Amino acid sequence: MARSVEKSFGRRAVAPIARRPMPSVPRRSPTATAQRQPIVTAPRQSRLAGLDLLRLFAVLAVVLFHFGYAGAARGTMHTSFPFLAGPAQYGFLGVDLFFLISGFVIAASAHGRTWREFTLSRMLRLYPAYATCMTATALVLLLLSNGSPPVSLNLWLANLTMLAPALGHPLMGGAYWPAVIEIIFYAWAALPVAAGFLERRLMTILAVWLAIAFLNECFLQSRAIRLGLCTEYAALFASGILFQRIMSGERRNIAWLLLGFAFGLGAMHAFENERIFARLYGDTISLPVLVVLHAGIYGLFLAGLAASRWMPASRTVLAMGALTYPLYLVHQQSGYLLIDTLSSSLGAGPALVITLVLLIAFALAVSTWLEPAARRALRPLIDRLAEGGLPPRARFVPFS
């Protein structure tokens, strides 16, 4: 191990901090030390700027899909934009790019954490924006939807859990389902972290998961397995994890074999997308184009990683990356209603532009002010919960 590190980075003289004599300072207990090490978010210099820009690209693709194609095709938005329908038809693949990035980030952020730290940090990252955007969506529905779909206190409370379907309630909007998939994925990711064998058994875990995903998506078609084990998007999550491990020095052939298998399994999902389009929209979609775009998603992801080697994580880039999550959550239902309301007096084009400006401004406000304030308020509680009486562990967190 030491030789491989020297070969990659060169021999460096490092003074071992732990062995410095400190006769004048009393020795701290492990508990006191742990209490002084709160969970931290990623420092700016450790962020991959290319991935932040990819997040922005992905969310804009999904927004284009909903406003330019899906809303009018399903009748949930009365204003249509025929000139956007062609390219917008494939914008849903932005979700695939999101899940690929998510797998990469989760593999990195699980490193060096206990399961409590991992789980609570993920919730601290997701929940404040989710609760805010879901509440904003509920208010827009109450004000502009004339009671269809109906919004009630019970529906709002169920959606606050992020698991409304499990409680017998629909999600507040169509754009909130990826948050459910992410929560299930995080829950499964926390198990090997808790058991302490994530690093040692990661390739085995991924191999079993991908095998189950292949069997279910190609043969069993079990809805329970699809939701409970995220088999529909397992290939994308696993690909992101494998890219992160390979970048971190994983050189075993099994990693490359699993990555190739995951890529192929993801390409096969084009057949499922074809069936979804026929069922939901009564429309057809090109299989060859879907396969080419699937490869393009992987190419974009690798380009984003490569760009991160020279692109600085400036405040502007970080702000663009941060607004993508609230923008994704809030845009669909609220956007449909705003576009329809404004287009009756302003016309379709101006209504679309004004709606986009309003949604981006709201997402920027959430990511710039509300989310950080909520995290600061919750951080002391999260830190206390993360300690949980466990022995101190290294708290190196390379990505948020």
mmCIF file of C-alpha atoms in Angstrom:
data_model
loop_
_atom_site.group_PDB
_atom_site.id
_atom_site.type_symbol
_atom_site.label_atom_id
_atom_site.label_comp_id
_atom_site.label_asym_id
_atom_site.label_seq_id
_atom_site.Cartn_x
_atom_site.Cartn_y
_atom_site.Cartn_z
ATOM 1 C CA MET A 1 0.000 0.000 0.000
ATOM 2 C CA ALA A 2 2.716 2.453 1.002
ATOM 3 C CA ARG A 3 4.694 1.632 -2.159
ATOM 4 C CA SER A 4 1.672 2.282 -4.394
ATOM 5 C CA VAL A 5 1.081 5.611 -2.711
ATOM 6 C CA GLU A 6 4.725 6.594 -3.134
ATOM 7 C CA LYS A 7 4.588 5.544 -6.766
ATOM 8 C CA SER A 8 1.511 7.704 -7.405
ATOM 9 C CA PHE A 9 2.346 10.769 -5.386
ATOM 10 C CA GLY A 10 6.044 10.591 -4.615
ATOM 11 C CA ARG A 11 7.824 10.239 -1.286
ATOM 12 C CA ARG A 12 7.073 13.082 1.064
ATOM 13 C CA ALA A 13 8.429 13.831 4.489
ATOM 14 C CA VAL A 14 5.459 14.182 6.826
ATOM 15 C CA ALA A 15 5.767 14.928 10.503
ATOM 16 C CA PRO A 16 3.430 12.531 12.335
ATOM 17 C CA ILE A 17 1.204 14.868 14.306
ATOM 18 C CA ALA A 18 0.038 12.195 16.705
ATOM 19 C CA ARG A 19 3.614 11.702 18.021
ATOM 20 C CA ARG A 20 4.511 15.291 18.737
ATOM 21 C CA PRO A 21 5.428 15.719 22.381
ATOM 22 C CA MET A 22 2.992 18.031 24.139
ATOM 23 C CA PRO A 23 4.061 17.981 27.773
ATOM 24 C CA SER A 24 2.345 21.222 28.696
ATOM 25 C CA VAL A 25 -1.118 20.302 27.370
ATOM 26 C CA PRO A 26 -3.286 17.881 29.330
ATOM 27 C CA ARG A 27 -4.437 14.866 27.385
ATOM 28 C CA ARG A 28 -8.081 14.971 26.291
ATOM 29 C CA SER A 29 -10.375 12.042 26.657
ATOM 30 C CA PRO A 30 -11.732 10.419 23.468
ATOM 31 C CA THR A 31 -15.225 11.602 24.378
ATOM 32 C CA ALA A 32 -14.141 15.211 24.701
ATOM 33 C CA THR A 33 -12.254 14.987 21.412
ATOM 34 C CA ALA A 34 -15.266 13.528 19.628
ATOM 35 C CA GLN A 35 -17.469 16.273 20.959
ATOM 36 C CA ARG A 36 -15.216 18.886 19.387
ATOM 37 C CA GLN A 37 -15.463 17.299 15.910
ATOM 38 C CA PRO A 38 -18.860 18.135 14.445
ATOM 39 C CA ILE A 39 -20.054 16.762 11.161
ATOM 40 C CA VAL A 40 -18.852 19.135 8.517
ATOM 41 C CA THR A 41 -19.984 19.791 5.009
ATOM 42 C CA ALA A 42 -17.537 19.704 2.173
ATOM 43 C CA PRO A 43 -15.064 22.568 1.976
ATOM 44 C CA ARG A 44 -15.226 24.506 -1.230
ATOM 45 C CA GLN A 45 -11.846 23.358 -2.481
ATOM 46 C CA SER A 46 -12.875 19.676 -2.244
ATOM 47 C CA ARG A 47 -15.952 20.075 -4.450
ATOM 48 C CA LEU A 48 -15.920 18.847 -8.021
ATOM 49 C CA ALA A 49 -17.070 21.906 -9.938
ATOM 50 C CA GLY A 50 -17.779 19.897 -13.067
ATOM 51 C CA LEU A 51 -20.389 17.841 -11.233
ATOM 52 C CA ASP A 52 -22.129 20.985 -9.992
ATOM 53 C CA LEU A 53 -22.475 22.178 -13.595
ATOM 54 C CA LEU A 54 -23.740 18.737 -14.624
ATOM 55 C CA ARG A 55 -26.424 18.963 -11.947
ATOM 56 C CA LEU A 56 -27.557 22.256 -13.453
ATOM 57 C CA PHE A 57 -27.611 20.739 -16.938
ATOM 58 C CA ALA A 58 -29.604 17.750 -15.668
ATOM 59 C CA VAL A 59 -32.257 19.814 -13.889
ATOM 60 C CA LEU A 60 -32.711 22.101 -16.902
ATOM 61 C CA ALA A 61 -33.206 19.026 -19.094
ATOM 62 C CA VAL A 62 -35.955 17.772 -16.768
ATOM 63 C CA VAL A 63 -37.581 21.229 -16.644
ATOM 64 C CA LEU A 64 -37.530 21.289 -20.458
ATOM 65 C CA PHE A 65 -39.142 17.841 -20.513
ATOM 66 C CA HIS A 66 -42.002 18.841 -18.214
ATOM 67 C CA PHE A 67 -42.744 22.280 -19.659
ATOM 68 C CA GLY A 68 -41.981 21.498 -23.290
ATOM 69 C CA TYR A 69 -43.513 18.041 -23.582
ATOM 70 C CA ALA A 70 -44.925 16.096 -20.608
ATOM 71 C CA GLY A 71 -47.301 18.725 -19.197
ATOM 72 C CA ALA A 72 -49.213 19.180 -22.427
ATOM 73 C CA ALA A 73 -48.953 15.503 -23.431
ATOM 74 C CA ARG A 74 -50.636 14.330 -20.210
ATOM 75 C CA GLY A 75 -53.101 17.194 -20.027
ATOM 76 C CA THR A 76 -51.767 18.460 -16.711
ATOM 77 C CA MET A 77 -50.772 21.758 -18.344
ATOM 78 C CA HIS A 78 -53.117 23.448 -20.828
ATOM 79 C CA THR A 79 -50.422 25.621 -22.421
ATOM 80 C CA SER A 80 -48.313 23.867 -25.044
ATOM 81 C CA PHE A 81 -45.024 24.637 -26.772
ATOM 82 C CA PRO A 82 -44.966 22.542 -29.971
ATOM 83 C CA PHE A 83 -41.586 23.915 -31.063
ATOM 84 C CA LEU A 84 -40.006 22.465 -27.891
ATOM 85 C CA ALA A 85 -41.733 19.075 -27.923
ATOM 86 C CA GLY A 86 -39.179 17.269 -30.095
ATOM 87 C CA PRO A 87 -35.986 17.866 -28.079
ATOM 88 C CA ALA A 88 -37.924 18.119 -24.800
ATOM 89 C CA GLN A 89 -39.191 14.553 -25.238
ATOM 90 C CA TYR A 90 -35.813 13.176 -24.126
ATOM 91 C CA GLY A 91 -35.227 15.583 -21.235
ATOM 92 C CA PHE A 92 -36.360 13.008 -18.659
ATOM 93 C CA LEU A 93 -32.921 11.418 -19.018
ATOM 94 C CA GLY A 94 -31.633 14.234 -16.834
ATOM 95 C CA VAL A 95 -32.884 12.116 -13.916
ATOM 96 C CA ASP A 96 -30.491 9.349 -15.006
ATOM 97 C CA LEU A 97 -27.622 11.823 -14.851
ATOM 98 C CA PHE A 98 -28.744 12.856 -11.346
ATOM 99 C CA PHE A 99 -28.656 9.244 -10.126
ATOM 100 C CA LEU A 100 -25.241 8.626 -11.707
ATOM 101 C CA ILE A 101 -23.856 11.672 -9.875
ATOM 102 C CA SER A 102 -25.607 10.593 -6.667
ATOM 103 C CA GLY A 103 -23.888 7.197 -6.685
ATOM 104 C CA PHE A 104 -20.497 8.877 -7.051
ATOM 105 C CA VAL A 105 -21.167 11.381 -4.257
ATOM 106 C CA ILE A 106 -22.543 8.783 -1.838
ATOM 107 C CA ALA A 107 -19.529 6.516 -2.310
ATOM 108 C CA ALA A 108 -17.275 9.438 -1.432
ATOM 109 C CA SER A 109 -19.287 10.812 1.469
ATOM 110 C CA ALA A 110 -19.641 7.401 3.165
ATOM 111 C CA HIS A 111 -15.864 7.186 3.551
ATOM 112 C CA GLY A 112 -14.664 7.587 7.128
ATOM 113 C CA ARG A 113 -18.130 7.948 8.655
ATOM 114 C CA THR A 114 -20.160 5.913 11.081
ATOM 115 C CA TRP A 115 -23.636 4.945 9.938
ATOM 116 C CA ARG A 116 -25.165 7.605 12.194
ATOM 117 C CA GLU A 117 -22.942 10.292 10.742
ATOM 118 C CA PHE A 118 -23.672 9.142 7.208
ATOM 119 C CA THR A 119 -27.449 8.902 7.645
ATOM 120 C CA LEU A 120 -27.855 12.145 9.568
ATOM 121 C CA SER A 121 -25.618 14.116 7.211
ATOM 122 C CA ARG A 122 -27.700 12.922 4.246
ATOM 123 C CA MET A 123 -30.896 13.989 5.962
ATOM 124 C CA LEU A 124 -29.348 17.338 6.822
ATOM 125 C CA ARG A 125 -28.492 17.727 3.158
ATOM 126 C CA LEU A 126 -31.912 16.723 1.784
ATOM 127 C CA TYR A 127 -34.646 17.480 4.267
ATOM 128 C CA PRO A 128 -34.628 21.285 4.763
ATOM 129 C CA ALA A 129 -34.950 21.964 1.023
ATOM 130 C CA TYR A 130 -37.452 19.139 0.601
ATOM 131 C CA ALA A 131 -39.754 20.391 3.375
ATOM 132 C CA THR A 132 -39.555 23.965 2.084
ATOM 133 C CA CYS A 133 -40.230 23.119 -1.562
ATOM 134 C CA MET A 134 -42.987 20.650 -0.748
ATOM 135 C CA THR A 135 -44.710 23.276 1.415
ATOM 136 C CA ALA A 136 -44.317 25.889 -1.340
ATOM 137 C CA THR A 137 -45.839 23.457 -3.840
ATOM 138 C CA ALA A 138 -48.777 22.850 -1.496
ATOM 139 C CA LEU A 139 -49.381 26.603 -1.169
ATOM 140 C CA VAL A 140 -49.289 27.135 -4.943
ATOM 141 C CA LEU A 141 -51.747 24.274 -5.400
ATOM 142 C CA LEU A 142 -54.055 25.792 -2.802
ATOM 143 C CA LEU A 143 -53.927 29.226 -4.429
ATOM 144 C CA LEU A 144 -54.053 28.361 -8.134
ATOM 145 C CA SER A 145 -55.414 24.848 -8.671
ATOM 146 C CA ASN A 146 -59.088 25.359 -7.722
ATOM 147 C CA GLY A 147 -58.984 22.236 -5.583
ATOM 148 C CA SER A 148 -57.665 19.851 -8.248
ATOM 149 C CA PRO A 149 -55.642 18.030 -7.137
ATOM 150 C CA PRO A 150 -56.969 18.436 -3.564
ATOM 151 C CA VAL A 151 -54.523 19.551 -0.877
ATOM 152 C CA SER A 152 -55.229 18.746 2.766
ATOM 153 C CA LEU A 153 -53.435 18.926 6.077
ATOM 154 C CA ASN A 154 -53.143 15.131 6.136
ATOM 155 C CA LEU A 155 -51.567 15.143 2.679
ATOM 156 C CA TRP A 156 -49.058 17.809 3.741
ATOM 157 C CA LEU A 157 -48.169 15.960 6.965
ATOM 158 C CA ALA A 158 -47.728 12.673 5.087
ATOM 159 C CA ASN A 159 -45.434 14.349 2.572
ATOM 160 C CA LEU A 160 -43.343 15.837 5.372
ATOM 161 C CA THR A 161 -42.140 12.288 6.073
ATOM 162 C CA MET A 162 -40.758 11.991 2.499
ATOM 163 C CA LEU A 163 -42.523 8.611 2.343
ATOM 164 C CA ALA A 164 -46.119 9.635 1.647
ATOM 165 C CA PRO A 165 -46.935 6.615 -0.604
ATOM 166 C CA ALA A 166 -46.089 4.253 2.263
ATOM 167 C CA LEU A 167 -48.707 6.108 4.344
ATOM 168 C CA GLY A 168 -51.383 5.799 1.672
ATOM 169 C CA HIS A 169 -51.058 9.342 0.307
ATOM 170 C CA PRO A 170 -49.846 10.599 -3.073
ATOM 171 C CA LEU A 171 -46.752 12.723 -3.381
ATOM 172 C CA MET A 172 -47.301 16.478 -3.432
ATOM 173 C CA GLY A 173 -46.083 16.576 -7.016
ATOM 174 C CA GLY A 174 -44.657 14.368 -9.730
ATOM 175 C CA ALA A 175 -41.124 15.708 -9.271
ATOM 176 C CA TYR A 176 -40.848 14.384 -5.704
ATOM 177 C CA TRP A 177 -40.519 10.685 -6.547
ATOM 178 C CA PRO A 178 -36.704 10.787 -7.046
ATOM 179 C CA ALA A 179 -36.395 11.971 -3.432
ATOM 180 C CA VAL A 180 -38.125 8.740 -2.359
ATOM 181 C CA ILE A 181 -35.699 6.677 -4.464
ATOM 182 C CA GLU A 182 -32.757 8.556 -2.949
ATOM 183 C CA ILE A 183 -33.994 7.915 0.611
ATOM 184 C CA ILE A 184 -34.312 4.173 -0.066
ATOM 185 C CA PHE A 185 -30.857 4.134 -1.647
ATOM 186 C CA TYR A 186 -29.366 5.970 1.346
ATOM 187 C CA ALA A 187 -31.020 3.521 3.735
ATOM 188 C CA TRP A 188 -29.467 0.536 1.969
ATOM 189 C CA ALA A 189 -26.097 2.307 1.731
ATOM 190 C CA ALA A 190 -26.114 2.891 5.489
ATOM 191 C CA LEU A 191 -26.350 -0.860 6.252
ATOM 192 C CA PRO A 192 -22.831 -1.877 5.141
ATOM 193 C CA VAL A 193 -21.509 1.301 6.745
ATOM 194 C CA ALA A 194 -23.138 0.242 10.019
ATOM 195 C CA ALA A 195 -21.852 -3.331 9.685
ATOM 196 C CA GLY A 196 -18.324 -2.052 9.047
ATOM 197 C CA PHE A 197 -17.659 -3.935 5.814
ATOM 198 C CA LEU A 198 -18.414 -1.341 3.149
ATOM 199 C CA GLU A 199 -14.827 -1.083 1.954
ATOM 200 C CA ARG A 200 -14.051 -4.809 2.210
ATOM 201 C CA ARG A 201 -17.224 -6.114 0.577
ATOM 202 C CA LEU A 202 -18.244 -3.300 -1.735
ATOM 203 C CA MET A 203 -17.628 -5.205 -4.992
ATOM 204 C CA THR A 204 -19.578 -8.201 -3.706
ATOM 205 C CA ILE A 205 -22.472 -5.980 -2.646
ATOM 206 C CA LEU A 206 -22.580 -4.287 -6.044
ATOM 207 C CA ALA A 207 -22.381 -7.603 -7.896
ATOM 208 C CA VAL A 208 -25.327 -9.040 -5.948
ATOM 209 C CA TRP A 209 -27.345 -5.834 -6.348
ATOM 210 C CA LEU A 210 -26.762 -5.663 -10.100
ATOM 211 C CA ALA A 211 -27.632 -9.358 -10.480
ATOM 212 C CA ILE A 212 -30.934 -8.823 -8.636
ATOM 213 C CA ALA A 213 -31.615 -5.741 -10.757
ATOM 214 C CA PHE A 214 -30.980 -7.698 -13.965
ATOM 215 C CA LEU A 215 -33.299 -10.536 -12.933
ATOM 216 C CA ASN A 216 -36.073 -8.216 -11.819
ATOM 217 C CA GLU A 217 -35.969 -5.732 -14.670
ATOM 218 C CA CYS A 218 -35.638 -8.362 -17.393
ATOM 219 C CA PHE A 219 -37.732 -11.245 -16.024
ATOM 220 C CA LEU A 220 -39.547 -10.867 -12.693
ATOM 221 C CA GLN A 221 -40.880 -7.318 -13.117
ATOM 222 C CA SER A 222 -41.760 -7.197 -9.389
ATOM 223 C CA ARG A 223 -42.916 -3.737 -8.356
ATOM 224 C CA ALA A 224 -42.029 -4.447 -4.713
ATOM 225 C CA ILE A 225 -38.457 -5.445 -5.595
ATOM 226 C CA ARG A 226 -38.154 -2.516 -7.981
ATOM 227 C CA LEU A 227 -39.079 -0.025 -5.287
ATOM 228 C CA GLY A 228 -37.531 -1.758 -2.267
ATOM 229 C CA LEU A 229 -34.148 -2.383 -3.914
ATOM 230 C CA CYS A 230 -34.143 0.479 -6.437
ATOM 231 C CA THR A 231 -33.548 -2.038 -9.220
ATOM 232 C CA GLU A 232 -34.818 0.283 -11.945
ATOM 233 C CA TYR A 233 -31.930 2.679 -11.298
ATOM 234 C CA ALA A 234 -29.420 0.310 -9.712
ATOM 235 C CA ALA A 235 -27.211 0.444 -12.805
ATOM 236 C CA LEU A 236 -26.837 4.217 -12.536
ATOM 237 C CA PHE A 237 -26.200 4.305 -8.789
ATOM 238 C CA ALA A 238 -23.719 1.429 -9.090
ATOM 239 C CA SER A 239 -21.926 3.091 -12.013
ATOM 240 C CA GLY A 240 -21.415 6.249 -9.990
ATOM 241 C CA ILE A 241 -20.079 4.247 -7.046
ATOM 242 C CA LEU A 242 -17.699 2.327 -9.314
ATOM 243 C CA PHE A 243 -16.406 5.470 -10.980
ATOM 244 C CA GLN A 244 -15.624 6.900 -7.545
ATOM 245 C CA ARG A 245 -13.824 3.757 -6.396
ATOM 246 C CA ILE A 246 -11.790 3.541 -9.610
ATOM 247 C CA MET A 247 -10.800 7.206 -9.244
ATOM 248 C CA SER A 248 -9.803 6.443 -5.634
ATOM 249 C CA GLY A 249 -7.356 3.738 -6.711
ATOM 250 C CA GLU A 250 -9.436 0.590 -7.201
ATOM 251 C CA ARG A 251 -7.580 -1.448 -9.839
ATOM 252 C CA ARG A 252 -9.150 -4.889 -9.615
ATOM 253 C CA ASN A 253 -10.689 -6.242 -12.809
ATOM 254 C CA ILE A 254 -13.981 -6.867 -11.026
ATOM 255 C CA ALA A 255 -14.593 -3.114 -10.788
ATOM 256 C CA TRP A 256 -14.284 -2.673 -14.548
ATOM 257 C CA LEU A 257 -16.396 -5.762 -15.244
ATOM 258 C CA LEU A 258 -19.164 -4.522 -12.971
ATOM 259 C CA LEU A 259 -19.010 -1.068 -14.553
ATOM 260 C CA GLY A 260 -19.413 -2.584 -18.010
ATOM 261 C CA PHE A 261 -22.313 -4.725 -16.823
ATOM 262 C CA ALA A 262 -23.972 -1.721 -15.178
ATOM 263 C CA PHE A 263 -23.604 0.314 -18.371
ATOM 264 C CA GLY A 264 -25.240 -2.456 -20.407
ATOM 265 C CA LEU A 265 -28.037 -2.903 -17.894
ATOM 266 C CA GLY A 266 -28.736 0.810 -17.977
ATOM 267 C CA ALA A 267 -28.882 0.762 -21.784
ATOM 268 C CA MET A 268 -31.458 -2.040 -21.610
ATOM 269 C CA HIS A 269 -33.692 0.299 -19.612
ATOM 270 C CA ALA A 270 -34.501 1.972 -22.946
ATOM 271 C CA PHE A 271 -37.089 -0.751 -23.503
ATOM 272 C CA GLU A 272 -38.800 0.167 -20.229
ATOM 273 C CA ASN A 273 -38.769 3.838 -21.199
ATOM 274 C CA GLU A 274 -40.464 2.927 -24.470
ATOM 275 C CA ARG A 275 -43.258 1.155 -22.578
ATOM 276 C CA ILE A 276 -43.609 4.072 -20.144
ATOM 277 C CA PHE A 277 -44.051 6.536 -23.001
ATOM 278 C CA ALA A 278 -46.690 4.389 -24.638
ATOM 279 C CA ARG A 279 -48.598 4.028 -21.353
ATOM 280 C CA LEU A 280 -48.342 7.577 -19.985
ATOM 281 C CA TYR A 281 -48.269 9.712 -23.106
ATOM 282 C CA GLY A 282 -49.665 7.509 -25.864
ATOM 283 C CA ASP A 283 -46.516 8.337 -27.796
ATOM 284 C CA THR A 284 -43.485 6.587 -29.232
ATOM 285 C CA ILE A 285 -39.829 7.259 -28.563
ATOM 286 C CA SER A 286 -36.784 6.145 -30.519
ATOM 287 C CA LEU A 287 -34.885 3.217 -28.991
ATOM 288 C CA PRO A 288 -31.637 3.931 -30.907
ATOM 289 C CA VAL A 289 -31.734 7.565 -29.746
ATOM 290 C CA LEU A 290 -32.269 6.442 -26.145
ATOM 291 C CA VAL A 291 -29.259 4.101 -26.307
ATOM 292 C CA VAL A 292 -27.067 6.820 -27.838
ATOM 293 C CA LEU A 293 -28.188 9.314 -25.203
ATOM 294 C CA HIS A 294 -27.508 6.750 -22.466
ATOM 295 C CA ALA A 295 -23.902 6.539 -23.679
ATOM 296 C CA GLY A 296 -23.870 10.326 -23.887
ATOM 297 C CA ILE A 297 -24.829 10.593 -20.211
ATOM 298 C CA TYR A 298 -21.760 8.556 -19.259
ATOM 299 C CA GLY A 299 -19.654 10.695 -21.582
ATOM 300 C CA LEU A 300 -20.979 13.894 -19.990
ATOM 301 C CA PHE A 301 -20.277 12.511 -16.538
ATOM 302 C CA LEU A 302 -16.668 11.687 -17.420
ATOM 303 C CA ALA A 303 -16.275 15.106 -19.045
ATOM 304 C CA GLY A 304 -17.547 16.704 -15.850
ATOM 305 C CA LEU A 305 -15.013 14.782 -13.785
ATOM 306 C CA ALA A 306 -12.227 15.755 -16.192
ATOM 307 C CA ALA A 307 -13.273 19.423 -16.132
ATOM 308 C CA SER A 308 -13.152 19.377 -12.339
ATOM 309 C CA ARG A 309 -9.387 18.879 -12.493
ATOM 310 C CA TRP A 310 -8.870 22.413 -13.795
ATOM 311 C CA MET A 311 -12.153 24.213 -13.091
ATOM 312 C CA PRO A 312 -12.164 26.123 -9.785
ATOM 313 C CA ALA A 313 -15.124 25.638 -7.478
ATOM 314 C CA SER A 314 -16.041 29.313 -7.512
ATOM 315 C CA ARG A 315 -18.943 30.754 -5.576
ATOM 316 C CA THR A 316 -20.916 31.085 -8.806
ATOM 317 C CA VAL A 317 -20.437 27.441 -9.736
ATOM 318 C CA LEU A 318 -21.308 26.292 -6.219
ATOM 319 C CA ALA A 319 -24.434 28.458 -6.238
ATOM 320 C CA MET A 320 -25.540 26.945 -9.548
ATOM 321 C CA GLY A 321 -25.006 23.457 -8.186
ATOM 322 C CA ALA A 322 -26.803 24.214 -4.930
ATOM 323 C CA LEU A 323 -29.980 25.572 -6.529
ATOM 324 C CA THR A 324 -30.539 22.449 -8.638
ATOM 325 C CA TYR A 325 -32.107 20.366 -5.857
ATOM 326 C CA PRO A 326 -34.790 22.900 -4.807
ATOM 327 C CA LEU A 327 -35.395 23.839 -8.445
ATOM 328 C CA TYR A 328 -35.997 20.208 -9.352
ATOM 329 C CA LEU A 329 -38.407 19.693 -6.464
ATOM 330 C CA VAL A 330 -40.501 22.817 -6.899
ATOM 331 C CA HIS A 331 -40.679 23.251 -10.661
ATOM 332 C CA GLN A 332 -43.246 20.769 -11.947
ATOM 333 C CA GLN A 333 -46.645 21.315 -10.318
ATOM 334 C CA SER A 334 -45.952 24.956 -9.473
ATOM 335 C CA GLY A 335 -44.626 25.617 -12.967
ATOM 336 C CA TYR A 336 -47.639 24.089 -14.686
ATOM 337 C CA LEU A 337 -50.028 26.279 -12.720
ATOM 338 C CA LEU A 338 -47.968 29.450 -13.105
ATOM 339 C CA ILE A 339 -47.594 28.996 -16.868
ATOM 340 C CA ASP A 340 -51.311 28.360 -17.350
ATOM 341 C CA THR A 341 -52.266 31.306 -15.130
ATOM 342 C CA LEU A 342 -49.904 33.770 -16.794
ATOM 343 C CA SER A 343 -50.374 32.622 -20.387
ATOM 344 C CA SER A 344 -54.051 33.593 -20.409
ATOM 345 C CA SER A 345 -53.090 37.260 -20.214
ATOM 346 C CA LEU A 346 -49.463 37.415 -21.361
ATOM 347 C CA GLY A 347 -49.183 34.661 -23.930
ATOM 348 C CA ALA A 348 -47.332 31.339 -23.799
ATOM 349 C CA GLY A 349 -43.779 32.606 -24.425
ATOM 350 C CA PRO A 350 -43.698 35.364 -21.788
ATOM 351 C CA ALA A 351 -45.480 33.073 -19.315
ATOM 352 C CA LEU A 352 -42.752 30.455 -19.751
ATOM 353 C CA VAL A 353 -39.930 32.979 -19.286
ATOM 354 C CA ILE A 354 -41.486 34.607 -16.220
ATOM 355 C CA THR A 355 -42.207 31.219 -14.659
ATOM 356 C CA LEU A 356 -38.615 30.091 -15.151
ATOM 357 C CA VAL A 357 -37.299 33.315 -13.602
ATOM 358 C CA LEU A 358 -39.607 32.960 -10.606
ATOM 359 C CA LEU A 359 -38.728 29.300 -10.042
ATOM 360 C CA ILE A 360 -34.980 29.893 -10.323
ATOM 361 C CA ALA A 361 -35.211 32.895 -7.987
ATOM 362 C CA PHE A 362 -37.110 30.809 -5.436
ATOM 363 C CA ALA A 363 -34.611 27.922 -5.704
ATOM 364 C CA LEU A 364 -31.715 30.354 -5.317
ATOM 365 C CA ALA A 365 -33.325 31.869 -2.221
ATOM 366 C CA VAL A 366 -33.820 28.422 -0.695
ATOM 367 C CA SER A 367 -30.265 27.275 -1.409
ATOM 368 C CA THR A 368 -28.597 30.567 -0.462
ATOM 369 C CA TRP A 369 -30.480 31.561 2.690
ATOM 370 C CA LEU A 370 -33.063 29.126 3.946
ATOM 371 C CA GLU A 371 -31.103 25.873 3.614
ATOM 372 C CA PRO A 372 -27.935 27.184 5.315
ATOM 373 C CA ALA A 373 -30.019 28.723 8.115
ATOM 374 C CA ALA A 374 -31.885 25.459 8.679
ATOM 375 C CA ARG A 375 -28.648 23.478 8.705
ATOM 376 C CA ARG A 376 -27.064 25.837 11.224
ATOM 377 C CA ALA A 377 -30.113 25.504 13.456
ATOM 378 C CA LEU A 378 -30.171 21.703 13.186
ATOM 379 C CA ARG A 379 -26.414 21.077 13.287
ATOM 380 C CA PRO A 380 -26.011 20.933 17.106
ATOM 381 C CA LEU A 381 -28.803 18.354 17.329
ATOM 382 C CA ILE A 382 -27.382 16.367 14.411
ATOM 383 C CA ASP A 383 -23.897 16.391 15.954
ATOM 384 C CA ARG A 384 -25.230 15.096 19.271
ATOM 385 C CA LEU A 385 -27.221 12.362 17.534
ATOM 386 C CA ALA A 386 -24.228 11.409 15.409
ATOM 387 C CA GLU A 387 -22.020 10.878 18.462
ATOM 388 C CA GLY A 388 -24.536 8.379 19.797
ATOM 389 C CA GLY A 389 -22.122 6.932 22.344
ATOM 390 C CA LEU A 390 -20.000 5.412 19.577
ATOM 391 C CA PRO A 391 -16.184 5.362 19.690
ATOM 392 C CA PRO A 392 -14.599 8.286 17.874
ATOM 393 C CA ARG A 393 -13.995 7.779 14.190
ATOM 394 C CA ALA A 394 -12.188 9.787 11.540
ATOM 395 C CA ARG A 395 -14.567 12.354 10.152
ATOM 396 C CA PHE A 396 -13.006 13.056 6.804
ATOM 397 C CA VAL A 397 -15.841 13.990 4.430
ATOM 398 C CA PRO A 398 -14.568 14.712 0.933
ATOM 399 C CA PHE A 399 -17.901 15.534 -0.709
ATOM 400 C CA SER A 400 -21.322 16.785 0.386
#
